[in-house]
PDB file of C-alpha atoms and ligand atoms in Angstrom:
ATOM      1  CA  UNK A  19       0.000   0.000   0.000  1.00 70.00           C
ATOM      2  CA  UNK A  20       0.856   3.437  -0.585  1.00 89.00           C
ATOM      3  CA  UNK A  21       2.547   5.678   1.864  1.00 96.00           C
ATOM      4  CA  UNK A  22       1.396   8.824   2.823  1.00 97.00           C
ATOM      5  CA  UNK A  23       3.439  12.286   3.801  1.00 98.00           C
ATOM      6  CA  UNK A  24       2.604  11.870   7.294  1.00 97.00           C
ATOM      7  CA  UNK A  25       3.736   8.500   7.479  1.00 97.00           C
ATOM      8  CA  UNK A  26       6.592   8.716   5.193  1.00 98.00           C
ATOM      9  CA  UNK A  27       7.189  11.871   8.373  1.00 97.00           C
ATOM     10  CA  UNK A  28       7.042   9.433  10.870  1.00 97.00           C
ATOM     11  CA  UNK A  29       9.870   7.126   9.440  1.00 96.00           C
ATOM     12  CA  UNK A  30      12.293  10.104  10.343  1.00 96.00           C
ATOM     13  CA  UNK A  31      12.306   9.160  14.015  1.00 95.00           C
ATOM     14  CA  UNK A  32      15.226   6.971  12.392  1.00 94.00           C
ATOM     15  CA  UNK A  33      17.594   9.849  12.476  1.00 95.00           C
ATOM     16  CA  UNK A  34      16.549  10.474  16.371  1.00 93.00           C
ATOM     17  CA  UNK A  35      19.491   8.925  18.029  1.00 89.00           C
ATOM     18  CA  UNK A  36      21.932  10.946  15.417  1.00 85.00           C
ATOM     19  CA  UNK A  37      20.294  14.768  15.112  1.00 85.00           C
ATOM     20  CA  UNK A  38      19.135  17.083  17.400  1.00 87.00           C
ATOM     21  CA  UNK A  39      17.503  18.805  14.567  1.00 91.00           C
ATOM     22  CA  UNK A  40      15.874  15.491  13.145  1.00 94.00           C
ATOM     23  CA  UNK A  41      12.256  16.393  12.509  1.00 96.00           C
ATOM     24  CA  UNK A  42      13.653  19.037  10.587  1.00 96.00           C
ATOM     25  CA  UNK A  43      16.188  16.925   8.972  1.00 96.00           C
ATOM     26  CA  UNK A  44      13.037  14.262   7.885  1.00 97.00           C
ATOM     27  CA  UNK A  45      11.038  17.573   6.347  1.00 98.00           C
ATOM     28  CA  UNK A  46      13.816  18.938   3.923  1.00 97.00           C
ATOM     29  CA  UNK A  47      14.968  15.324   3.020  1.00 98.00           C
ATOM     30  CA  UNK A  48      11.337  14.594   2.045  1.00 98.00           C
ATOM     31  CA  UNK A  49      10.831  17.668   0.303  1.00 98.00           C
ATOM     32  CA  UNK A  50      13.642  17.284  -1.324  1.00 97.00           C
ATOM     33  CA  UNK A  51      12.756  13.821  -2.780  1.00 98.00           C
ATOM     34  CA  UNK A  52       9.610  15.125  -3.485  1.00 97.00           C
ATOM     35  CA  UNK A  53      10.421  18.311  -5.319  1.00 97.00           C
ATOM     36  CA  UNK A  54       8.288  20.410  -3.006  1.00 97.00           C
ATOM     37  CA  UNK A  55       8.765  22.556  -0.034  1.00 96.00           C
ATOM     38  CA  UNK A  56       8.160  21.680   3.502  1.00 96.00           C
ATOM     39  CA  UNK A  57       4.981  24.052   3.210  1.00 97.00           C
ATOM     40  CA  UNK A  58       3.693  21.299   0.895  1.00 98.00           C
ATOM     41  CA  UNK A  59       4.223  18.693   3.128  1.00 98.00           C
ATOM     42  CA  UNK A  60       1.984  20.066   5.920  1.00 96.00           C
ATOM     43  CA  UNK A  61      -0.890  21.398   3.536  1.00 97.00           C
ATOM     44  CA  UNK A  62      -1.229  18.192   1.643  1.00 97.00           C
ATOM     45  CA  UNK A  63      -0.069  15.209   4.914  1.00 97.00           C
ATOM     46  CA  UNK A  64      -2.748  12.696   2.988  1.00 97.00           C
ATOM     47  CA  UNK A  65      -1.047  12.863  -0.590  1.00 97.00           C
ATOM     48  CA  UNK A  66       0.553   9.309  -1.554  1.00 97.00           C
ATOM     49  CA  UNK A  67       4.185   8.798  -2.750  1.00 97.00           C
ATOM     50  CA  UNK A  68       5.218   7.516  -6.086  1.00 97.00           C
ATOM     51  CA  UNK A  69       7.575   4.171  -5.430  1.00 96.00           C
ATOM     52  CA  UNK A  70      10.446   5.905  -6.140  1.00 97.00           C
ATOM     53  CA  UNK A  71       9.760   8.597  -4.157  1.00 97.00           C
ATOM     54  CA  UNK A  72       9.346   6.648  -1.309  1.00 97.00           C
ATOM     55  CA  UNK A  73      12.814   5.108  -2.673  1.00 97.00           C
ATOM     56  CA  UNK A  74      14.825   8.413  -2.763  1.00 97.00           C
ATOM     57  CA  UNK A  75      13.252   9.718   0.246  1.00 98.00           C
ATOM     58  CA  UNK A  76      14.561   6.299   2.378  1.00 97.00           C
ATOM     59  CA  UNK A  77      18.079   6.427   0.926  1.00 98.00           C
ATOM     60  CA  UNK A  78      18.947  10.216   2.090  1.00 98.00           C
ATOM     61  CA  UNK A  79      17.020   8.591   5.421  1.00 97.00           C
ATOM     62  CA  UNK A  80      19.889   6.212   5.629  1.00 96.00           C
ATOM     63  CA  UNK A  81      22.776   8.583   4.355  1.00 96.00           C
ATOM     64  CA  UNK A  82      21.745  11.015   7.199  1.00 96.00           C
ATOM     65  CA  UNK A  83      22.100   7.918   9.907  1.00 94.00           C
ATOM     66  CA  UNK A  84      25.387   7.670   8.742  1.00 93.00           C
ATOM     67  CA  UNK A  85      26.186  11.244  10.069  1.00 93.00           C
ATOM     68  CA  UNK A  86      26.322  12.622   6.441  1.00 95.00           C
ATOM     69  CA  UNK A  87      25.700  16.343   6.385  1.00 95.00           C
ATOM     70  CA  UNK A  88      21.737  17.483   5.115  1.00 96.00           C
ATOM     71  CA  UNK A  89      24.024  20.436   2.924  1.00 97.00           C
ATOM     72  CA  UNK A  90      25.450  17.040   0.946  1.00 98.00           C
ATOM     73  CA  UNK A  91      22.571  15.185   0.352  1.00 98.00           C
ATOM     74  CA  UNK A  92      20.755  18.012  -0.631  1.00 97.00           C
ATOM     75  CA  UNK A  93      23.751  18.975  -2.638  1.00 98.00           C
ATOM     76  CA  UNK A  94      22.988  22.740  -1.562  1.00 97.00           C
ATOM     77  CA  UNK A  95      23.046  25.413   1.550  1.00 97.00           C
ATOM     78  CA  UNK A  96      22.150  28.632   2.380  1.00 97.00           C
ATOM     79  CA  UNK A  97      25.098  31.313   2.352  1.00 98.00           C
ATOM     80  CA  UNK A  98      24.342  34.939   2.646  1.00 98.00           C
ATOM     81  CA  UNK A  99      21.465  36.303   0.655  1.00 97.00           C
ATOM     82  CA  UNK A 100      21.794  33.097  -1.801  1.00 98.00           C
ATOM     83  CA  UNK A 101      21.750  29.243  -1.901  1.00 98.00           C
ATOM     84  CA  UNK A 102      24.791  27.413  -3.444  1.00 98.00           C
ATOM     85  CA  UNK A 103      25.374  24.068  -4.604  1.00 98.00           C
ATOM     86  CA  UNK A 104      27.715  22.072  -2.843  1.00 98.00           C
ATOM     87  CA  UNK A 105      29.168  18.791  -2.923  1.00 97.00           C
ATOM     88  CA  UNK A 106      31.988  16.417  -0.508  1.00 97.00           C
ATOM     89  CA  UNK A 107      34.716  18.389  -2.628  1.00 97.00           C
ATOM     90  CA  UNK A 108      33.815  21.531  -0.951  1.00 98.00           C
ATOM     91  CA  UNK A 109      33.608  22.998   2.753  1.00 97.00           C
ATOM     92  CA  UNK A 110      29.662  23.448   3.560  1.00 98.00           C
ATOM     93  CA  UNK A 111      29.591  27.373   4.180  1.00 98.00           C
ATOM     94  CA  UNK A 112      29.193  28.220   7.744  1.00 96.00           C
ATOM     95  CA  UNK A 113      27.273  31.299   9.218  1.00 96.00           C
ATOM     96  CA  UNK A 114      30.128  32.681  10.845  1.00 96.00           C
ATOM     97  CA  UNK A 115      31.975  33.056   7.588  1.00 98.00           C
ATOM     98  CA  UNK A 116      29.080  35.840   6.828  1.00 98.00           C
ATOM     99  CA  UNK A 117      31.387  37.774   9.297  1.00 98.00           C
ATOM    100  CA  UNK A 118      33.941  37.798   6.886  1.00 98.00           C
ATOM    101  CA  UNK A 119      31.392  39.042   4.186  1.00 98.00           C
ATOM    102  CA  UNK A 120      29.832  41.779   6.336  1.00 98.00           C
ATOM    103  CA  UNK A 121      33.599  43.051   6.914  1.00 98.00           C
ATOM    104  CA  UNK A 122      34.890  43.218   4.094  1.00 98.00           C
ATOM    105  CA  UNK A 123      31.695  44.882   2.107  1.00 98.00           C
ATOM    106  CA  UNK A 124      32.160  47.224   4.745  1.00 97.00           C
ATOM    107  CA  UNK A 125      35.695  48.130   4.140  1.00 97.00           C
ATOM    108  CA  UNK A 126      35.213  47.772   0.271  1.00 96.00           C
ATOM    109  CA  UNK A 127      32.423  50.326   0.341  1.00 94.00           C
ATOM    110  CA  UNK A 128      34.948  52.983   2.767  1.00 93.00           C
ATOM    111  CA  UNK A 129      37.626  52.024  -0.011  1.00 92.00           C
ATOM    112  CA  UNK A 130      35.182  52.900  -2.722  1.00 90.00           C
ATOM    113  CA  UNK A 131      33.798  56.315  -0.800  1.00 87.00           C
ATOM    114  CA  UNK A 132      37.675  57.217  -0.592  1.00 84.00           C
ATOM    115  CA  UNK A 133      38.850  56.246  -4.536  1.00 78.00           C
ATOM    116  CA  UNK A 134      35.008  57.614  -6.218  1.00 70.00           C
ATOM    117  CA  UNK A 135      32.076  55.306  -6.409  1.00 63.00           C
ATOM    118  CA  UNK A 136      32.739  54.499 -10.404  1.00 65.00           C
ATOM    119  CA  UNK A 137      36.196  53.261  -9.581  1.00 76.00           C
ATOM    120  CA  UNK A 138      36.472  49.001  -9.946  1.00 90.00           C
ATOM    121  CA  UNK A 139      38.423  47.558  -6.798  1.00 95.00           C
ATOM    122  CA  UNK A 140      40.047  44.294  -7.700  1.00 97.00           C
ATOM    123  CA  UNK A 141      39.610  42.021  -5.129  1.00 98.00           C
ATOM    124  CA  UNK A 142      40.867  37.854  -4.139  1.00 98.00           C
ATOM    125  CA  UNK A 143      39.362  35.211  -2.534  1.00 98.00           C
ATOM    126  CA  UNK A 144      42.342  32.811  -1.879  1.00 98.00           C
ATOM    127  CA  UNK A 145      40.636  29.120  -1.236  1.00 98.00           C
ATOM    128  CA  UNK A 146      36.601  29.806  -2.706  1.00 98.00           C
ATOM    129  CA  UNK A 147      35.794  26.098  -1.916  1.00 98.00           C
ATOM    130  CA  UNK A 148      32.259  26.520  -3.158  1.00 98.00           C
ATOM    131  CA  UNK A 149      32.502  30.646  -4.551  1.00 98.00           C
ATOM    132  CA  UNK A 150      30.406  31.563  -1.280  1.00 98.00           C
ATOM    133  CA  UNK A 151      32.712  34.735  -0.003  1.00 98.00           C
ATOM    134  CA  UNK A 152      34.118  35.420  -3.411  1.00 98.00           C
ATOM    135  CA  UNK A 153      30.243  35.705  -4.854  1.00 98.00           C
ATOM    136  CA  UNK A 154      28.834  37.676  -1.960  1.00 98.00           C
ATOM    137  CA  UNK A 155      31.758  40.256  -3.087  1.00 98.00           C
ATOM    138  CA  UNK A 156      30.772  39.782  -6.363  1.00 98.00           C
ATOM    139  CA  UNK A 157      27.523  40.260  -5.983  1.00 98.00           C
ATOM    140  CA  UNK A 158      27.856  43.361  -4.033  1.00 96.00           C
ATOM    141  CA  UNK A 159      29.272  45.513  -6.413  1.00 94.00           C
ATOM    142  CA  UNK A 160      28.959  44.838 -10.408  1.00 93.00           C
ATOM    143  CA  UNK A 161      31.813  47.558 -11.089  1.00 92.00           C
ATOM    144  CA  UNK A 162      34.314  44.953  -8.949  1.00 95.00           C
ATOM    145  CA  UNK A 163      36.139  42.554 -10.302  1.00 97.00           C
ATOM    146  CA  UNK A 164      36.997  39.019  -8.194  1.00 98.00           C
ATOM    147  CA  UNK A 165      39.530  36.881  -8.407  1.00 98.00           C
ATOM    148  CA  UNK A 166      38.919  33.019  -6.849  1.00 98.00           C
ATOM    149  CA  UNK A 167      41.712  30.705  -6.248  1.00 98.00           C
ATOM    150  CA  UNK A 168      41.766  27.546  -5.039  1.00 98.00           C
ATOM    151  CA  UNK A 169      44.110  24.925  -5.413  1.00 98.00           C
ATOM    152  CA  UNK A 170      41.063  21.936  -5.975  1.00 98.00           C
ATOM    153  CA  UNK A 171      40.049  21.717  -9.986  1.00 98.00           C
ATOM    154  CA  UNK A 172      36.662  19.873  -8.245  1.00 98.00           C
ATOM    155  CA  UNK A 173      36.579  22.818  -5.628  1.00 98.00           C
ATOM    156  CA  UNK A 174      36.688  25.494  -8.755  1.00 98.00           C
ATOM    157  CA  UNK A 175      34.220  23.533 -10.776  1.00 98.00           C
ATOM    158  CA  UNK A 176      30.988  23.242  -8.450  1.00 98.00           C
ATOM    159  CA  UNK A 177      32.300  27.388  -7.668  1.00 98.00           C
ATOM    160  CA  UNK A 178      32.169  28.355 -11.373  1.00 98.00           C
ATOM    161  CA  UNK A 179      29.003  26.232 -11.171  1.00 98.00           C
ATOM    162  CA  UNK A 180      27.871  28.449  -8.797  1.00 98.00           C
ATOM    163  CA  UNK A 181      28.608  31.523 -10.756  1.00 98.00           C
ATOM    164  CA  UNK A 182      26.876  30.527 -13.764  1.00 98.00           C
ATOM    165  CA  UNK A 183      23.416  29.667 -11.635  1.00 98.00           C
ATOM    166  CA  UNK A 184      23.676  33.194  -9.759  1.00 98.00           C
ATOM    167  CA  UNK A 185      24.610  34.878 -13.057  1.00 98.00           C
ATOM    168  CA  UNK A 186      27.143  36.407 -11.365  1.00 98.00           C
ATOM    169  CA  UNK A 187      29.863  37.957 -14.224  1.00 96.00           C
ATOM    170  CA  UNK A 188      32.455  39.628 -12.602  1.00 98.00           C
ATOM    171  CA  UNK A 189      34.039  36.893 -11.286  1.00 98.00           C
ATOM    172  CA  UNK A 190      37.384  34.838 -12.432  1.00 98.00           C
ATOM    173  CA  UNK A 191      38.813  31.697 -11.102  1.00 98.00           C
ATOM    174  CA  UNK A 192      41.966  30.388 -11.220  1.00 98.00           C
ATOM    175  CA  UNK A 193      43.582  26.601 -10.193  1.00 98.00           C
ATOM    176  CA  UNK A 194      46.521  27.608  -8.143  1.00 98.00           C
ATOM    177  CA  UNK A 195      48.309  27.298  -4.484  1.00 97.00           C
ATOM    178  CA  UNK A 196      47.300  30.893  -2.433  1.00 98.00           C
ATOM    179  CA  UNK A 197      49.224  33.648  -4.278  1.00 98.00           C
ATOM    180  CA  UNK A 198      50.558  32.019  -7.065  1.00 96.00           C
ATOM    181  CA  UNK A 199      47.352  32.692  -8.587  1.00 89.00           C
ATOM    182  CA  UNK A 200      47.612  36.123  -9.270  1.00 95.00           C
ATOM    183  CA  UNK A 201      48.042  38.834 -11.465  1.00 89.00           C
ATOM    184  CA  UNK A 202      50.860  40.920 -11.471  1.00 85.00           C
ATOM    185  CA  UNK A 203      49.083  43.745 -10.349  1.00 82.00           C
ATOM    186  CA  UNK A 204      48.385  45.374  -6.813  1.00 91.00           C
ATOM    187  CA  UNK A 205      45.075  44.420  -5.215  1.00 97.00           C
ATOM    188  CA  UNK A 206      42.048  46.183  -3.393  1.00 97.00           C
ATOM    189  CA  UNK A 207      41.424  43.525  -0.845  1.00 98.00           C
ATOM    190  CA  UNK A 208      42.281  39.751   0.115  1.00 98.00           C
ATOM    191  CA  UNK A 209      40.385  37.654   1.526  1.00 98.00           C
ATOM    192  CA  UNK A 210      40.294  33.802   2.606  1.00 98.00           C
ATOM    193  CA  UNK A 211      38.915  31.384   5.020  1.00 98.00           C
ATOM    194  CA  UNK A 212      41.712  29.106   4.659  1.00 98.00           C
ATOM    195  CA  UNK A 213      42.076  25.742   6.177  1.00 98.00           C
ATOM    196  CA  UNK A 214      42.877  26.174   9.951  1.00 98.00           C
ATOM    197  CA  UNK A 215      41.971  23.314  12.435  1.00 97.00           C
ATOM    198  CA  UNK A 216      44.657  21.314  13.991  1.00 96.00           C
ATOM    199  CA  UNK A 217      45.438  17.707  12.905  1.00 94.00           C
ATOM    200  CA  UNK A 218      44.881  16.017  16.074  1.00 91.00           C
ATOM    201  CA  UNK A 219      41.748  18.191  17.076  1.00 94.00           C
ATOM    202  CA  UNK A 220      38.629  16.339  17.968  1.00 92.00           C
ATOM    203  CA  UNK A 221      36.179  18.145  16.273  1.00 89.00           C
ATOM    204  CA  UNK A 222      37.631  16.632  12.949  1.00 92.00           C
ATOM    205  CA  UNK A 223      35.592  13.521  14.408  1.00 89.00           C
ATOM    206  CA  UNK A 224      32.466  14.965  15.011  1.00 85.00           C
ATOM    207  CA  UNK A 225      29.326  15.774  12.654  1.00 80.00           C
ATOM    208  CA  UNK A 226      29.579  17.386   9.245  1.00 85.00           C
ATOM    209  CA  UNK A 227      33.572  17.466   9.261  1.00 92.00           C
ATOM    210  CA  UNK A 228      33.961  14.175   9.230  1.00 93.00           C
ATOM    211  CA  UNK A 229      32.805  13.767   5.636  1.00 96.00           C
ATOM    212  CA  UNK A 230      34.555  17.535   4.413  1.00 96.00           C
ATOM    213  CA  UNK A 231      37.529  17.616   2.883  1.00 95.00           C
ATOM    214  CA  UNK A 232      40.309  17.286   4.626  1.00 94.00           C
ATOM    215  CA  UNK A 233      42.848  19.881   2.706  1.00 95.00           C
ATOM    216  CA  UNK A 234      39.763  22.504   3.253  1.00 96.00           C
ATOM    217  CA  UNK A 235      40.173  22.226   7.153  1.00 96.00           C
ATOM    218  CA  UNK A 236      43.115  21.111   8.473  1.00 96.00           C
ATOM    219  CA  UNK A 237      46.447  22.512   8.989  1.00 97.00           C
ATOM    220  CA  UNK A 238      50.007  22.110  10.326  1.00 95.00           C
ATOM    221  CA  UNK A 239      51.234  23.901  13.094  1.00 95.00           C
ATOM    222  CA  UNK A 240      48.352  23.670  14.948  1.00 96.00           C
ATOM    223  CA  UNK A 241      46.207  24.961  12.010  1.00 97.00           C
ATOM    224  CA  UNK A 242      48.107  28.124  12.098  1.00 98.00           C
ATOM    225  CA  UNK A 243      50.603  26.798   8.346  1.00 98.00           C
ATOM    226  CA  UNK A 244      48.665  28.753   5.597  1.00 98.00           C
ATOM    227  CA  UNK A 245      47.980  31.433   7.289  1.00 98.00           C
ATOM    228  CA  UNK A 246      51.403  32.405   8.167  1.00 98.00           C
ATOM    229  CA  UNK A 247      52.029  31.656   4.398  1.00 98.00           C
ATOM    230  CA  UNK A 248      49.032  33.623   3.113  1.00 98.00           C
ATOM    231  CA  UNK A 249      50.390  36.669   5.206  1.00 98.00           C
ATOM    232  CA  UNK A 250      53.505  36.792   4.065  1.00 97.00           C
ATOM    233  CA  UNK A 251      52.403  36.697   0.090  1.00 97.00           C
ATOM    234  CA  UNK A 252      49.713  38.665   0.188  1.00 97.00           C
ATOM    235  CA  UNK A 253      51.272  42.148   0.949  1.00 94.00           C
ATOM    236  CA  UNK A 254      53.495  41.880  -2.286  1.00 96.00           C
ATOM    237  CA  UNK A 255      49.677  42.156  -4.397  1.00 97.00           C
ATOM    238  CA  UNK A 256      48.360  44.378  -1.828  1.00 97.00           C
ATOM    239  CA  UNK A 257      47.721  48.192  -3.256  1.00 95.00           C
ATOM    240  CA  UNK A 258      48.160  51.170  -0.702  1.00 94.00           C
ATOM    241  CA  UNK A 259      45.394  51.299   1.884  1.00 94.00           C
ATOM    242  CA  UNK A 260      44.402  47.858   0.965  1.00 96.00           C
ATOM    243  CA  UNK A 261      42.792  45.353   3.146  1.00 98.00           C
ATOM    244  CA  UNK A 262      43.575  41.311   4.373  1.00 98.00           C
ATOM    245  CA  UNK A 263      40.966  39.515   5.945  1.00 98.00           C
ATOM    246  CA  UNK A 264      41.392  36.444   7.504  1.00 98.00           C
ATOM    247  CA  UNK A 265      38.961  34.256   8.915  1.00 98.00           C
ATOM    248  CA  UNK A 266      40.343  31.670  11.927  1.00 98.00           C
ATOM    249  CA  UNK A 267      40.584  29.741  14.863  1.00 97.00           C
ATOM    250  CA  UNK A 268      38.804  30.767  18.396  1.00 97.00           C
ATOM    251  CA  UNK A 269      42.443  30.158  19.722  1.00 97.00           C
ATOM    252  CA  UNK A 270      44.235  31.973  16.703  1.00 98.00           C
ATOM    253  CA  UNK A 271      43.508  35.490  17.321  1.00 98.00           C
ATOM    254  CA  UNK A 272      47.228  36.179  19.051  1.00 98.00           C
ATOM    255  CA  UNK A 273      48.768  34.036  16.698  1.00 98.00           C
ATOM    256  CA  UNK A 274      47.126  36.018  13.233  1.00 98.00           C
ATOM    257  CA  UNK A 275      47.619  39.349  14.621  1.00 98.00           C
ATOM    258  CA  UNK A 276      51.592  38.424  15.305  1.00 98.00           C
ATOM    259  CA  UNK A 277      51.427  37.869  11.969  1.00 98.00           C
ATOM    260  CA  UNK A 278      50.019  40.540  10.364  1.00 98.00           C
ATOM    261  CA  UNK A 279      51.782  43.071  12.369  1.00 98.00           C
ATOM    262  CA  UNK A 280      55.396  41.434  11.771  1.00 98.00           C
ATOM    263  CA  UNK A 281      54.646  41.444   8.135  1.00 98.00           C
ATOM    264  CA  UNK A 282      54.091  45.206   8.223  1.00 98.00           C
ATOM    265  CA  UNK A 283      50.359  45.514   8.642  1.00 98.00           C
ATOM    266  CA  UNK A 284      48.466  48.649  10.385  1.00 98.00           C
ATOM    267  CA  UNK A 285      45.290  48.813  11.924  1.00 98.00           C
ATOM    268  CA  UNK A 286      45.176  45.120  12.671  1.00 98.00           C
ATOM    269  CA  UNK A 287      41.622  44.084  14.315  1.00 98.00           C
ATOM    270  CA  UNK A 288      40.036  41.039  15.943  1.00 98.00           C
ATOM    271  CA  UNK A 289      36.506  40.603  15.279  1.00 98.00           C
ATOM    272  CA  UNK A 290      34.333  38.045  17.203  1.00 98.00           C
ATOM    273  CA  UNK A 291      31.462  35.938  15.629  1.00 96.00           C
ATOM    274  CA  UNK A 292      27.737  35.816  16.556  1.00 93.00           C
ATOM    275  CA  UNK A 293      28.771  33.075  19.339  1.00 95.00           C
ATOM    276  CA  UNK A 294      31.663  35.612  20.979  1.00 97.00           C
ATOM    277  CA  UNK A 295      33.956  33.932  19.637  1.00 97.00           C
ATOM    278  CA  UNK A 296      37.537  35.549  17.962  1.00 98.00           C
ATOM    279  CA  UNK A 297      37.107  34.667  14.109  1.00 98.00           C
ATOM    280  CA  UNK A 298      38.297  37.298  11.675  1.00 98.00           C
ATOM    281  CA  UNK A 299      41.330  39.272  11.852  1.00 98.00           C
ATOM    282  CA  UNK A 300      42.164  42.274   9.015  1.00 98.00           C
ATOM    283  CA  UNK A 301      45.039  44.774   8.263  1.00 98.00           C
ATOM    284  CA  UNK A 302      45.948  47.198   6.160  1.00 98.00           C
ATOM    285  CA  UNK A 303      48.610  47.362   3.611  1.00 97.00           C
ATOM    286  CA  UNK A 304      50.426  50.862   4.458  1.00 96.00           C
ATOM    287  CA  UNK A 305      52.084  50.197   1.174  1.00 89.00           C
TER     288      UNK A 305
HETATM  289  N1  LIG B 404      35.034  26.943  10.844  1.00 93.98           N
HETATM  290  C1  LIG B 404      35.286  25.585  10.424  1.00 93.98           C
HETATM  291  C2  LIG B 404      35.015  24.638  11.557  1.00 93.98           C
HETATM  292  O1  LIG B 404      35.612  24.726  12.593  1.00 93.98           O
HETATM  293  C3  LIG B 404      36.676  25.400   9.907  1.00 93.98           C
HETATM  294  C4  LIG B 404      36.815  26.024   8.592  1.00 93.98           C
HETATM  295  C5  LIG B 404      38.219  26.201   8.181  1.00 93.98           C
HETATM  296  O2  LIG B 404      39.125  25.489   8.557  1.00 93.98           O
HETATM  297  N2  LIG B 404      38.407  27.160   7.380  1.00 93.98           N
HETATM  298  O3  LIG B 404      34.172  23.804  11.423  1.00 93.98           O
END
């Protein structure tokens, strides 16, 4: 016999023992089988499944037991004022990275008040992942031109992917390692939320970062390896006045900021995210 929405609901109690959030979880793996939103699934609880419905529906049930993050079965997440596809090449985009966003649109738009509103700023996004800082920039601003780098040709592919969805047109990407992707030419602002969690730290064993990518998260030194590295390249592309932003470690705050100021920086500045916690350093280039 056919199975209903409600009841095909009900077989989400499965993912109880795994997810806090697994009602929820149930509702946008159905909806997603079904091609509907979770609105639909309340309004219409008596409408019958197709078999393979049903089908779909029960094997994102059992990928989700196995701890594998909703963004990758869904193959998409929320980021800013968009959705993006995403896939296990790619880092899921996480809401404290919209710090980094907020920031820098911020500084971009004093940069742009200082230089003349017509002026393009040429700005970098060293490791996109899955575009989501390097298209919020993008997006912001038609007259600016981005640059994405990332060292993973299955990383750049779902980004330009990304780009082509959002029509967003002022955006380049480029396979490289940090710097070495770039133009001989001085820069507006630099950007990256580069890899930056510890080898041996346990939160590589929990959740959704168990099945990212390694090289997207994890770092030597303590996490603290490429961004050292992306420090000490990015002030030879950095214009006069222009800006690095660096997303981080709770822990890395000291760290960063020793960087940035022994590499010549000015104004160097901790921000915290929404949960208090130290996230984003920047600093300016005095050129
Ligand atoms: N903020 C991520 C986490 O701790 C790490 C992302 C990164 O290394 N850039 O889950």
């Amino acid at each position: 016999m056919a199975e209903t929405i409600e009841q095909a609901l009900v077989r989400a109690q499965t993912l109880r023992s795994g997810s806090d959030s697994w009602q929820l979880d149930g509702e946008l793996l159905l909806a997603h089988a079904l091609e509907k939103t979770r609105e639909y699934l309340h309004t219409w609880p008596a409408r019958e499944l197709e078999a393979e419905q049903l089908l779909a529906y029960q094997e994102s049930l059992h990928r989700r037991q196995q701890g594998e993050p909703i963004a990758y079965i869904l193959g998409k997440k929320e980021f800013w004022d968009f959705e993006l596809a995403v896939n296990s090449r790619v880092l899921i985009p996480r809401p404290e990275t919209e710090l980094l966003v907020a920031t820098a649109l911020e500084l971009l738009a004093g940069l742009n008040a200082a230089v003349g509103y017509a002026c393009a700023l040429n700005i970098v996004d060293l490791g996109t992942g899955s575009g989501a800082i390097a298209l919020a920039l993008a997006r912001g601003n038609k007259d600016w031109l981005v640059t994405a780098v990332d060292i993973s040709e299955p990383a750049l592919a779902i980004a330009a992917a990304n780009a082509k969805s959002l029509a967003v047109g002022n955006i380049e990407f480029r396979q490289a390692s940090w710097c070495d992707g770039l133009d001989a030419i001085e820069y507006d602002m630099i950007v990256a939320n580069p890899p930056y969690v510890a080898a041996g730290d346990s939160h590589l064993q929990q959740a959704d970062l168990k099945f990212e990518p390694s090289i997207a998260l994890v770092a030597d030194e303590d996490g603290l390896t490429e961004l050292r590295k992306i420090v000490s390249q990015s002030k030879n592309f950095l214009k006069k006045d222009a800006w690095l932003l660096l997303e981080h470690g709770f822990n890395q705050k000291r760290d960063v900021s020793r960087f940035l100021q022994d590499a010549g920086f000015v104004n160097v500045e901790c921000k915290q995210d929404f949960a208090g916690l130290d996230r984003l350093t920047s600093g300016q280039w005095p050129g």
